[in-house]
Coordinates of C-alpha atoms in Angstrom, one line a residue:
Chain A
M1 CA 6.7 -28.4 11.3
W2 CA 6.8 -26.0 8.4
K3 CA 3.9 -27.5 6.5
W4 CA 1.6 -24.6 7.4
L5 CA 3.8 -22.5 5.0
H6 CA 2.9 -24.6 2.0
P7 CA -0.5 -23.0 1.1
Y8 CA 1.3 -19.6 0.8
A9 CA 3.1 -20.9 -2.2
K10 CA -0.2 -20.3 -3.9
T11 CA -0.3 -16.7 -5.0
E12 CA -3.9 -16.2 -4.0
R13 CA -3.2 -17.1 -0.4
A14 CA 0.0 -15.1 -0.2
F15 CA -2.0 -12.1 -1.6
A16 CA -4.6 -12.4 1.1
L17 CA -1.8 -12.6 3.8
C18 CA -0.3 -9.4 2.4
S19 CA -3.6 -7.7 2.6
K20 CA -3.9 -8.7 6.3
L21 CA -0.4 -7.5 7.2
L22 CA -0.4 -4.3 5.2
P23 CA -2.5 -2.0 7.4
W24 CA -0.4 -2.9 10.4
C25 CA 2.8 -2.2 8.5
W26 CA 1.6 1.2 7.2
G27 CA 0.3 2.2 10.6
G28 CA 3.4 1.1 12.5
A29 CA 5.6 2.8 9.9
A30 CA 3.8 6.1 10.2
L31 CA 3.8 6.0 14.0
G32 CA 7.4 4.8 14.3
L33 CA 8.8 7.3 11.9
A34 CA 6.8 10.2 13.4
I35 CA 7.9 9.4 17.0
G36 CA 11.5 8.5 16.2
L37 CA 12.2 11.4 13.8
V38 CA 10.5 14.1 15.9
W39 CA 12.2 12.8 19.1
G40 CA 15.5 12.6 17.3
L41 CA 15.3 16.0 15.6
A42 CA 13.8 18.1 18.4
F43 CA 14.2 16.4 21.8
A44 CA 17.4 14.4 21.8
P45 CA 20.4 16.2 23.1
A46 CA 23.1 17.5 20.7
D47 CA 26.3 15.6 20.2
Y48 CA 29.2 17.0 22.2
Q49 CA 31.5 16.9 19.1
Q50 CA 29.2 17.1 16.1
G51 CA 26.6 19.5 17.5
D52 CA 23.2 19.2 15.8
S53 CA 24.6 17.8 12.6
F54 CA 24.6 14.4 14.2
R55 CA 20.8 14.4 14.0
I56 CA 21.2 13.1 10.4
I57 CA 21.9 9.8 12.2
Y58 CA 18.2 9.2 12.7
L59 CA 17.8 8.7 8.9
H60 CA 21.3 7.5 8.0
V61 CA 21.6 4.5 10.4
P62 CA 18.1 3.2 9.8
S63 CA 18.4 3.4 6.1
A64 CA 21.9 1.9 6.1
I65 CA 20.7 -1.0 8.2
L66 CA 17.6 -1.6 6.1
S67 CA 19.5 -1.3 2.8
M68 CA 21.3 -4.5 4.0
G69 CA 18.3 -6.0 5.7
A70 CA 16.2 -5.6 2.6
Y71 CA 19.0 -7.2 0.6
S72 CA 19.1 -10.2 2.9
G73 CA 15.3 -10.6 2.5
M74 CA 15.6 -10.3 -1.3
A75 CA 18.4 -12.9 -1.4
I76 CA 16.5 -15.3 0.8
A77 CA 13.5 -15.0 -1.6
A78 CA 15.8 -15.4 -4.6
F79 CA 17.2 -18.6 -3.0
I80 CA 13.7 -20.0 -2.3
G81 CA 12.6 -19.1 -5.9
L82 CA 15.7 -20.8 -7.4
V83 CA 15.7 -23.9 -5.3
W84 CA 12.0 -24.7 -4.9
Q85 CA 10.7 -22.8 -7.9
I86 CA 8.1 -20.9 -5.9
R87 CA 6.7 -18.1 -8.1
S88 CA 5.6 -15.8 -5.2
A89 CA 9.3 -15.9 -4.0
D90 CA 10.4 -14.7 -7.5
M91 CA 7.9 -12.0 -7.4
A92 CA 9.1 -11.0 -3.9
V93 CA 12.6 -10.5 -5.4
A94 CA 11.1 -8.1 -8.0
A95 CA 9.1 -6.3 -5.4
I96 CA 11.9 -5.7 -2.8
A97 CA 14.6 -4.6 -5.3
P98 CA 13.2 -1.1 -6.0
V99 CA 12.4 -0.5 -2.3
G100 CA 15.9 -1.5 -1.4
A101 CA 17.4 0.7 -4.1
V102 CA 15.6 3.8 -2.7
V103 CA 16.6 3.0 0.8
T104 CA 20.2 2.5 -0.3
F105 CA 20.0 5.9 -2.0
V106 CA 18.7 7.5 1.2
A107 CA 21.6 5.9 3.1
L108 CA 24.2 7.2 0.6
F109 CA 22.6 10.7 0.4
T110 CA 22.2 11.3 4.1
G111 CA 25.8 10.0 4.5
A112 CA 27.0 12.6 2.0
A113 CA 25.1 15.4 3.6
W114 CA 26.6 14.4 7.0
G115 CA 30.1 13.9 5.6
K116 CA 30.3 17.4 4.1
P117 CA 30.1 19.3 7.4
M118 CA 32.0 16.7 9.4
W119 CA 34.7 15.4 7.0
G120 CA 34.8 18.4 4.7
T121 CA 33.8 16.3 1.7
W122 CA 30.5 14.9 0.2
W123 CA 32.2 11.7 -1.0
V124 CA 35.4 9.7 -0.6
W125 CA 36.2 6.4 -2.3
D126 CA 36.8 4.5 0.9
A127 CA 35.6 1.0 1.6
R128 CA 32.4 1.7 3.5
L129 CA 31.1 4.2 1.0
T130 CA 32.2 2.3 -2.1
S131 CA 30.7 -1.0 -1.0
E132 CA 27.4 0.7 -0.2
L133 CA 27.4 2.2 -3.6
I134 CA 28.0 -1.3 -5.1
L135 CA 24.9 -2.4 -3.1
L136 CA 22.9 0.2 -5.0
F137 CA 24.2 -1.1 -8.3
L138 CA 23.4 -4.6 -7.3
Y139 CA 19.8 -3.6 -6.6
L140 CA 19.6 -1.8 -10.0
G141 CA 21.1 -4.8 -11.7
V142 CA 18.5 -7.1 -10.2
M143 CA 15.7 -4.8 -11.3
A144 CA 17.2 -4.5 -14.8
L145 CA 17.7 -8.2 -15.2
Y146 CA 14.2 -9.0 -14.1
Q147 CA 12.7 -6.7 -16.6
S148 CA 15.0 -7.5 -19.6
F149 CA 13.5 -10.9 -20.3
E150 CA 10.2 -11.3 -22.1
D151 CA 9.7 -14.6 -20.2
K152 CA 9.3 -13.6 -16.6
Q153 CA 10.5 -17.0 -15.3
Q154 CA 13.8 -16.6 -17.1
G155 CA 14.1 -13.0 -15.8
A156 CA 13.5 -14.1 -12.3
K157 CA 16.1 -16.8 -12.6
A158 CA 18.8 -14.4 -13.9
A159 CA 17.9 -11.7 -11.3
G160 CA 17.9 -14.3 -8.5
I161 CA 21.4 -15.5 -9.4
L162 CA 22.7 -11.9 -9.3
A163 CA 20.9 -11.3 -6.0
L164 CA 22.6 -14.4 -4.5
V165 CA 26.0 -13.6 -5.8
G166 CA 25.7 -10.1 -4.5
V167 CA 25.3 -11.4 -0.9
V168 CA 29.1 -11.5 -0.7
N169 CA 28.9 -7.7 -0.5
L170 CA 27.0 -7.7 2.7
P171 CA 29.8 -8.8 5.1
I172 CA 32.1 -6.5 3.1
I173 CA 29.9 -3.5 3.9
H174 CA 29.5 -4.5 7.5
Y175 CA 33.2 -5.2 8.3
S176 CA 34.6 -2.5 6.0
V177 CA 35.1 -0.1 8.9
E178 CA 37.2 -2.7 10.7
W179 CA 39.1 -4.2 7.8
W180 CA 40.3 -0.9 6.2
N181 CA 41.3 2.5 7.3
T182 CA 38.3 4.7 6.7
L183 CA 36.9 8.1 7.5
H184 CA 33.6 6.4 8.4
Q185 CA 33.1 6.1 12.2
G186 CA 32.6 2.6 13.7
A187 CA 29.3 1.0 14.6
T188 CA 27.0 3.0 16.9
I189 CA 24.9 0.0 17.9
T190 CA 25.9 -3.6 17.8
K191 CA 23.9 -6.7 18.6
F192 CA 26.3 -7.7 21.3
G193 CA 27.9 -5.4 23.7
K194 CA 27.0 -1.9 25.0
P195 CA 26.0 0.7 22.4
S196 CA 28.4 3.6 22.1
I197 CA 25.6 6.1 22.4
A198 CA 23.7 7.7 25.2
P199 CA 20.3 6.2 26.0
E200 CA 18.4 9.4 25.3
M201 CA 19.9 9.4 21.8
L202 CA 19.6 5.7 21.4
W203 CA 15.8 5.3 21.9
P204 CA 14.7 7.6 19.1
L205 CA 17.2 5.8 16.9
L206 CA 15.8 2.4 17.7
I207 CA 12.2 3.6 17.1
S208 CA 13.2 5.1 13.8
I209 CA 14.8 1.8 12.7
V210 CA 11.6 0.0 13.5
G211 CA 9.5 2.6 11.7
L212 CA 11.6 2.6 8.6
G213 CA 11.7 -1.2 8.7
L214 CA 7.9 -1.3 8.7
L215 CA 7.8 1.2 5.8
V216 CA 10.2 -1.1 3.8
A217 CA 8.0 -4.0 4.7
A218 CA 4.8 -2.2 3.7
L219 CA 6.2 -1.0 0.4
S220 CA 7.6 -4.5 -0.4
L221 CA 4.3 -6.2 0.4
Y222 CA 2.3 -3.7 -1.6
R223 CA 4.6 -4.0 -4.6
L224 CA 4.5 -7.8 -4.2
Q225 CA 0.7 -7.7 -4.5
S226 CA 1.1 -5.6 -7.6
E227 CA 3.5 -8.0 -9.1
M228 CA 1.1 -10.9 -8.3
I229 CA -1.7 -9.1 -10.1
R230 CA 0.5 -8.2 -13.1
R231 CA 1.7 -11.8 -13.6
E232 CA -1.6 -13.5 -12.9
M233 CA -3.9 -10.9 -14.6
H234 CA -5.9 -13.7 -16.4
R235 CA -6.2 -16.0 -13.5
P236 CA -9.7 -16.4 -11.9
W237 CA -8.7 -14.9 -8.5
V238 CA -7.7 -11.6 -10.1
Q239 CA -10.8 -11.5 -12.2
A240 CA -13.0 -12.2 -9.2
M241 CA -11.2 -9.6 -7.1
Y242 CA -11.5 -6.8 -9.7
R243 CA -15.2 -7.7 -10.5
Q244 CA -16.0 -7.5 -6.8
Q245 CA -14.2 -4.1 -6.5
E246 CA -16.3 -2.8 -9.4
G247 CA -19.4 -4.1 -7.8
Q248 CA -20.4 -6.2 -10.9
Chain B
M1 CA 12.5 20.1 23.8
H2 CA 16.2 20.4 23.3
F3 CA 16.0 23.8 21.4
E4 CA 15.0 27.0 23.1
S5 CA 12.9 28.3 20.2
W6 CA 11.5 27.4 16.8
S7 CA 14.1 29.5 15.1
A8 CA 16.8 27.7 17.0
F9 CA 15.2 24.4 15.9
W10 CA 15.2 25.4 12.3
A11 CA 18.8 26.6 12.5
M12 CA 20.0 23.2 13.8
G13 CA 23.0 24.8 15.5
G14 CA 24.3 26.1 12.2
Y15 CA 23.9 22.9 10.3
A16 CA 20.4 23.7 9.0
F17 CA 21.4 23.3 5.3
Y18 CA 22.9 19.8 5.8
V19 CA 20.3 18.4 8.2
W20 CA 17.3 19.7 6.2
L21 CA 18.9 18.7 2.9
A22 CA 19.3 15.2 4.2
F23 CA 15.8 14.9 5.6
G24 CA 14.2 16.7 2.6
V25 CA 15.7 14.6 -0.1
S26 CA 15.2 11.4 1.8
G27 CA 11.6 12.2 2.4
L28 CA 11.1 13.1 -1.2
A29 CA 12.7 9.9 -2.4
L30 CA 10.5 7.7 -0.1
L31 CA 7.4 9.7 -1.1
L32 CA 8.1 9.3 -4.8
L33 CA 8.5 5.6 -4.3
I34 CA 5.1 5.4 -2.5
V35 CA 3.4 7.5 -5.2
Q36 CA 5.0 5.4 -8.0
S37 CA 3.8 2.1 -6.3
V38 CA 0.2 3.4 -6.0
K39 CA 0.2 4.6 -9.5
A40 CA 1.5 1.3 -10.9
R41 CA -1.2 -0.5 -8.9
R42 CA -3.9 1.7 -10.4
S43 CA -2.6 1.3 -13.9
L44 CA -2.9 -2.4 -13.5
Q45 CA -6.7 -2.1 -12.9
T46 CA -7.0 0.3 -15.9
T47 CA -5.2 -2.4 -18.0
W48 CA -7.7 -5.0 -16.7
Q49 CA -10.7 -2.8 -17.5
A50 CA -9.4 -2.1 -21.0
E51 CA -9.0 -5.8 -21.5
Q52 CA -12.4 -6.5 -20.1
A53 CA -14.0 -3.9 -22.5
R54 CA -12.1 -5.4 -25.5
Q55 CA -13.4 -8.9 -24.6
Q56 CA -17.0 -7.5 -24.5
R57 CA -16.6 -5.8 -27.9
I58 CA -15.3 -9.0 -29.4
A59 CA -18.2 -11.0 -27.9
A60 CA -20.7 -8.4 -29.2
S61 CA -19.3 -8.3 -32.7
R62 CA -19.3 -12.1 -32.8
A63 CA -23.0 -12.1 -31.8
R64 CA -23.8 -9.6 -34.5
Q65 CA -22.0 -11.7 -37.1
Q66 CA -23.9 -14.8 -36.1
Q67 CA -27.2 -12.9 -36.3
N68 CA -26.3 -11.5 -39.7
S69 CA -25.4 -14.9 -41.2
K70 CA -28.7 -16.3 -39.8
L71 CA -30.6 -13.4 -41.5
A72 CA -28.7 -14.1 -44.7
E73 CA -29.7 -17.8 -44.6
E74 CA -33.4 -16.9 -44.0
V75 CA -33.3 -14.6 -47.1
D76 CA -31.8 -17.3 -49.2

């Protein structure tokens, strides 16, 4: 059933697949972010308690969700790389980590800029904020481990193990607002049950999530391609591609 | 539009500093990531070109050496 996946273990085929997906990801990201953010910033009604400061939600919630989504993707790639020794999966770990780190930074920063006017402080050491900060350190750790080995296969193994161990942080982030007393408000949207937000505020939020998700996908695929070129610079397919690009 | 004028929009109901700080820094961070990714890709191609040029120089000098040794044999 899953046999059709096998050829994509070959870097060359995976590279071609990335090239096919990339224009859709970039286009969808630009469209989704433009519509979602403009709608959220200018057209959605103001919050009855938080006024217009709540509009930070249109960056904060998408980036927070995707910081965890990107981590899940990276951990799955790490698992595939460790168990089945598939090189493109190792490269995907290295490609996703910096993207996830920036998205996590965005989640933390927008949270701070929202916390200052609403809670009166940029930062508190409570469970939600601290566990999200640990997520940023996990991303940075994966990047550092990958780069600190001369032998990239060794580096990928070490980084992959850290990525897998770090998965324990994901449920902690998710449930932190329920398990501990926190300043952070509860979930705005959940998979099950009615969202605790009005539909005219919800739609731009959902569109922003899709838009940022596609941007994360586009950046990850693009960086994955770069990693494939970097590690297979001397393989015939890279030579052929560059020769063709230079019209030789 | 929710706001009555552009100035009201920019003022964000008194939260202008926090809203635009959040959007500005986030946009900058994502933009820098995109720029860095593109630059890294370009530098890969430059590396490849340099390697290509080096290989050509090596091949050329090898050909010269062979020619020189052939000439030397003829003189002998």
